[in-house]
Amino acid sequence: MARGLGRGLDAFFPEIEEHDEEMIQEIAISECRPNPYQPRKTFHADAIEELKDSILEYGIIQPLIVRKSIKGYEIVVGERRFRAAKEAGLKVIPAVVKELSDEKMMELALLENLQREDLTAIEEAQAYANLMRELDLTQDELSKRLGKSRSHIANIVRLLSLPDQVVAYINNGELSMGHGRALLGLKDKDKLMPCVHKIRKEKLNVRQVEKLITLLNEKPVKKKQIKKDIFIQERESILRDRLGTAVNINRGKRKGKIEIEFYTDDDLERIIELLETE
């Protein structure tokens, strides 16, 4: 899943040139420890092993960025290089020491991983949620700071409202972000886990899940339902993707009606903000 990023790390460290030897120090690996705000929770062994082999052959080409702490240094950017260097048996690593606040540590750790597309959808959602909580930011403020659209942040954070088991399935790749977004539109939450079991058992793709959710959401009516034409169905799909919630369009002879679902006051506020600004 591509996740383009509007701002890069260079925007935060414009003074660091690619080969500015004066700023690079040799720091003992034993004095370094991981970034406590690292959003990525899983480091794949194969990737670390591959990077270790590269380090053994070519060394560490790009220095890490660290900050001084009470006991040694905390890694701001480059934890994967740090882990691979330890595996390679290195005693020291090249690093640039910066003075950074906890706030900037959190922001930079997220930026680095977003640039490399290393985060799962759930890790990304949790990182956004943590930043908004710890830094007291709104979704709009966070979107401007990270160069991500507010709708993307809103839609991915909503995945965290799913049951823990479903969140775990998305995080380990058994379900996709698209599956999760489709499940968010299910009206009867008692049907959610049976629906998830069906998805996993029958290996349903996202489009199939969306159709399943639509069927589960349909209420029995006395009158014969009028089948919606393709134009209305496409517009419902566009609005559903844009607003991150279930949308129903009914067109009568003289006028039509658009129904947009929301679940909480915060969810309603999110939808109103999207309608006002985008």
Coordinates of C-alpha atoms in Angstrom, one line a residue:
M1 CA 0.0 0.0 0.0
A2 CA 1.6 3.2 -1.1
R3 CA 1.6 6.0 1.4
G4 CA 3.0 9.2 -0.1
L5 CA 4.4 11.7 2.3
G6 CA 4.4 15.4 1.8
R7 CA 7.3 16.2 4.1
G8 CA 10.6 14.5 4.5
L9 CA 13.2 14.3 7.3
D10 CA 15.3 16.8 5.4
A11 CA 12.6 19.4 6.3
F12 CA 13.6 18.9 9.9
F13 CA 17.3 18.7 9.4
P14 CA 18.2 21.0 6.5
E15 CA 21.6 21.7 8.0
I16 CA 22.8 18.1 7.7
E17 CA 24.5 17.5 4.4
E18 CA 25.0 14.0 3.0
H19 CA 28.7 14.0 3.8
D20 CA 29.1 16.5 6.6
E21 CA 31.8 14.7 8.4
E22 CA 32.2 17.3 11.2
M23 CA 28.7 16.5 12.6
I24 CA 29.1 12.7 12.5
Q25 CA 30.4 11.0 15.6
E26 CA 31.3 7.4 16.4
I27 CA 29.1 6.3 19.3
A28 CA 29.3 3.0 21.2
I29 CA 26.4 0.7 20.4
S30 CA 26.3 -0.2 24.1
E31 CA 25.3 3.4 24.9
C32 CA 22.4 3.5 22.5
R33 CA 18.8 2.4 23.1
P34 CA 15.7 2.3 21.0
N35 CA 13.4 5.3 20.5
P36 CA 10.6 5.0 23.2
Y37 CA 8.2 6.5 20.6
Q38 CA 9.0 4.1 17.8
P39 CA 5.6 3.4 16.1
R40 CA 6.8 0.2 14.4
K41 CA 6.5 -2.8 16.8
T42 CA 7.6 -5.6 14.5
F43 CA 11.1 -5.7 12.9
H44 CA 11.2 -8.6 10.4
A45 CA 14.2 -10.9 10.9
D46 CA 14.8 -11.4 7.2
A47 CA 15.0 -7.6 6.6
I48 CA 17.4 -7.2 9.6
E49 CA 19.5 -10.1 8.3
E50 CA 19.7 -8.6 4.8
L51 CA 20.7 -5.2 6.2
K52 CA 23.3 -6.9 8.4
D53 CA 24.9 -8.5 5.4
S54 CA 25.0 -5.1 3.6
I55 CA 26.6 -3.5 6.7
L56 CA 29.3 -6.2 6.9
E57 CA 30.2 -5.6 3.2
Y58 CA 29.8 -1.8 2.9
G59 CA 29.5 -0.5 6.5
I60 CA 26.8 1.9 7.6
I61 CA 26.5 4.5 4.8
Q62 CA 23.8 6.7 6.3
P63 CA 24.5 7.8 10.0
L64 CA 21.8 7.5 12.6
I65 CA 20.3 10.4 14.3
V66 CA 20.3 10.3 18.1
R67 CA 19.7 12.5 21.1
K68 CA 21.6 12.6 24.4
S69 CA 19.8 11.1 27.4
I70 CA 20.6 10.5 31.0
K71 CA 22.0 7.1 30.2
G72 CA 23.7 7.3 26.8
Y73 CA 21.7 8.0 23.7
E74 CA 18.2 7.5 22.4
I75 CA 17.8 6.6 18.7
V76 CA 15.7 9.1 16.8
V77 CA 16.1 7.8 13.3
G78 CA 17.7 4.5 12.3
E79 CA 16.6 1.8 14.7
R80 CA 16.7 -0.8 12.0
R81 CA 20.3 0.1 11.2
F82 CA 21.1 -0.1 14.9
R83 CA 19.6 -3.6 15.2
A84 CA 21.4 -4.8 12.1
A85 CA 24.7 -3.3 13.4
K86 CA 24.3 -5.2 16.7
E87 CA 23.7 -8.4 14.7
A88 CA 26.8 -7.7 12.7
G89 CA 28.9 -7.4 15.9
L90 CA 29.8 -3.7 15.4
K91 CA 31.0 -1.9 18.5
V92 CA 30.4 1.6 17.3
I93 CA 28.0 3.3 14.9
P94 CA 28.2 6.7 13.0
A95 CA 25.6 9.1 14.3
V96 CA 24.6 12.8 14.4
V97 CA 23.6 14.0 17.9
K98 CA 20.6 16.4 18.0
E99 CA 18.8 18.1 20.8
L100 CA 15.2 17.2 20.4
S101 CA 12.0 17.3 22.5
D102 CA 9.8 14.3 23.1
E103 CA 7.3 15.8 20.7
K104 CA 9.8 16.0 17.9
M105 CA 11.0 12.5 18.7
M106 CA 7.5 11.1 18.2
E107 CA 7.0 13.0 15.0
L108 CA 10.3 12.0 13.4
A109 CA 10.0 8.4 14.3
L110 CA 6.6 8.3 12.5
L111 CA 7.9 10.3 9.5
E112 CA 10.8 7.9 9.0
N113 CA 8.6 4.8 9.0
L114 CA 6.0 6.4 6.8
Q115 CA 8.6 7.3 4.2
R116 CA 9.9 3.8 4.1
E117 CA 6.3 2.3 4.1
D118 CA 7.3 0.0 7.0
L119 CA 4.3 0.4 9.1
T120 CA 1.2 -1.8 9.1
A121 CA -2.1 0.1 8.8
I122 CA -2.7 -0.5 12.5
E123 CA 0.7 0.7 13.6
E124 CA 0.2 3.8 11.5
A125 CA -3.3 4.3 13.0
Q126 CA -1.9 3.9 16.5
A127 CA 0.9 6.3 15.8
Y128 CA -1.5 8.9 14.6
A129 CA -3.7 8.4 17.7
N130 CA -0.7 8.6 20.0
L131 CA 0.5 11.9 18.4
M132 CA -2.9 13.5 18.6
R133 CA -3.3 12.4 22.3
E134 CA 0.2 13.2 23.5
L135 CA 0.6 16.5 21.6
D136 CA -3.0 17.5 21.9
L137 CA -3.5 17.9 18.2
T138 CA -6.6 17.8 16.0
Q139 CA -6.8 15.6 12.9
D140 CA -6.5 18.8 10.8
E141 CA -3.4 20.0 12.7
L142 CA -1.8 16.6 12.4
S143 CA -2.5 16.3 8.7
K144 CA -0.8 19.7 8.1
R145 CA 2.3 18.7 10.2
L146 CA 2.7 15.4 8.4
G147 CA 1.6 16.3 4.9
K148 CA -1.1 13.6 5.0
S149 CA -4.7 14.3 4.0
R150 CA -7.1 14.6 6.9
S151 CA -9.5 12.0 5.4
H152 CA -6.6 9.5 5.3
I153 CA -5.8 10.1 8.9
A154 CA -9.5 10.0 9.9
N155 CA -10.2 6.8 8.0
I156 CA -7.2 4.9 9.2
V157 CA -7.6 5.9 12.9
R158 CA -11.2 4.6 12.8
L159 CA -9.8 1.1 12.3
L160 CA -8.9 1.2 16.0
S161 CA -12.6 1.2 16.9
L162 CA -12.9 -2.3 15.6
P163 CA -12.8 -5.2 18.1
D164 CA -9.3 -6.1 19.3
Q165 CA -9.3 -9.5 17.5
V166 CA -10.2 -7.8 14.2
V167 CA -7.5 -5.2 14.8
A168 CA -5.0 -8.0 15.4
Y169 CA -6.1 -9.7 12.1
I170 CA -5.4 -6.5 10.2
N171 CA -2.1 -6.0 11.9
N172 CA -0.8 -9.4 11.0
G173 CA -2.1 -9.3 7.4
E174 CA -4.9 -11.8 7.7
L175 CA -7.3 -8.9 6.9
S176 CA -6.5 -5.8 4.8
M177 CA -7.2 -2.2 5.6
G178 CA -9.9 -2.4 3.0
H179 CA -11.6 -5.2 4.8
G180 CA -11.5 -3.2 8.0
R181 CA -13.0 -0.1 6.4
A182 CA -15.8 -2.2 5.0
L183 CA -16.5 -3.8 8.4
L184 CA -16.8 -0.4 9.9
G185 CA -20.0 0.1 7.8
L186 CA -21.8 -2.8 9.4
K187 CA -24.8 -1.5 11.3
D188 CA -25.5 -4.5 13.6
K189 CA -22.3 -5.0 15.5
D190 CA -23.5 -8.4 16.8
K191 CA -23.0 -9.6 13.3
L192 CA -19.4 -8.4 13.0
M193 CA -17.4 -11.3 14.3
P194 CA -19.5 -13.9 12.4
C195 CA -18.9 -11.8 9.3
V196 CA -15.1 -11.8 10.0
H197 CA -15.1 -15.6 10.4
K198 CA -16.9 -15.9 7.0
I199 CA -14.3 -13.5 5.4
R200 CA -11.4 -15.6 6.7
K201 CA -12.9 -19.0 6.0
E202 CA -14.0 -18.1 2.5
K203 CA -11.1 -15.7 1.8
L204 CA -13.4 -13.0 0.6
N205 CA -11.9 -10.0 -1.1
V206 CA -12.8 -6.4 -0.2
R207 CA -15.5 -6.0 -2.9
Q208 CA -17.1 -9.2 -1.8
V209 CA -17.1 -8.0 1.8
E210 CA -18.6 -4.7 0.8
K211 CA -21.5 -6.5 -1.0
L212 CA -21.9 -8.8 2.1
I213 CA -22.1 -5.7 4.4
T214 CA -24.7 -4.2 2.1
L215 CA -26.8 -7.3 2.3
L216 CA -26.5 -7.5 6.1
N217 CA -27.4 -3.8 6.4
E218 CA -30.6 -4.1 4.3
K219 CA -33.8 -3.9 6.3
P220 CA -36.8 -6.0 5.3
V221 CA -39.4 -3.8 3.6
K222 CA -43.0 -4.5 2.7
K223 CA -42.8 -2.7 -0.6
K224 CA -40.7 -4.1 -3.4
Q225 CA -37.4 -2.4 -3.4
I226 CA -36.3 -0.5 -6.5
K227 CA -32.9 -1.6 -7.7
K228 CA -30.5 1.3 -7.7
D229 CA -28.9 2.2 -11.1
I230 CA -25.2 2.1 -11.5
F231 CA -24.8 5.9 -11.3
I232 CA -26.3 6.0 -7.8
Q233 CA -24.3 2.9 -6.7
E234 CA -21.0 4.6 -7.9
R235 CA -21.9 7.8 -6.1
E236 CA -22.6 5.9 -2.9
S237 CA -19.2 4.2 -3.2
I238 CA -17.4 7.5 -3.8
L239 CA -19.0 9.1 -0.7
R240 CA -18.4 6.0 1.4
D241 CA -14.7 6.0 0.6
R242 CA -14.5 9.8 1.1
L243 CA -16.3 10.0 4.4
G244 CA -15.2 6.6 5.8
T245 CA -18.8 5.6 6.7
A246 CA -21.9 4.0 5.3
V247 CA -23.8 6.2 2.8
N248 CA -27.2 5.5 1.3
I249 CA -28.7 7.6 -1.6
N250 CA -32.4 7.3 -2.4
R251 CA -33.7 9.1 -5.5
G252 CA -37.4 9.8 -5.8
K253 CA -39.4 11.2 -8.7
R254 CA -38.9 14.8 -7.7
K255 CA -36.2 14.8 -5.1
G256 CA -33.6 12.6 -3.5
K257 CA -32.1 12.0 0.0
I258 CA -28.6 11.2 1.1
E259 CA -28.2 9.3 4.4
I260 CA -24.8 9.4 6.1
E261 CA -24.2 7.2 9.1
F262 CA -22.2 8.3 12.2
Y263 CA -21.5 6.4 15.4
T264 CA -20.3 9.0 18.0
D265 CA -20.3 12.7 18.5
D266 CA -16.6 12.7 17.5
D267 CA -17.5 10.7 14.3
L268 CA -20.2 13.3 13.5
E269 CA -17.8 16.1 14.0
R270 CA -15.2 14.4 11.7
I271 CA -17.8 14.0 8.9
I272 CA -18.9 17.7 9.2
E273 CA -15.3 18.9 9.0
L274 CA -14.8 16.8 5.9
L275 CA -18.0 18.2 4.3
E276 CA -17.0 21.8 5.2
T277 CA -13.4 21.7 4.0
E278 CA -13.1 19.2 1.2

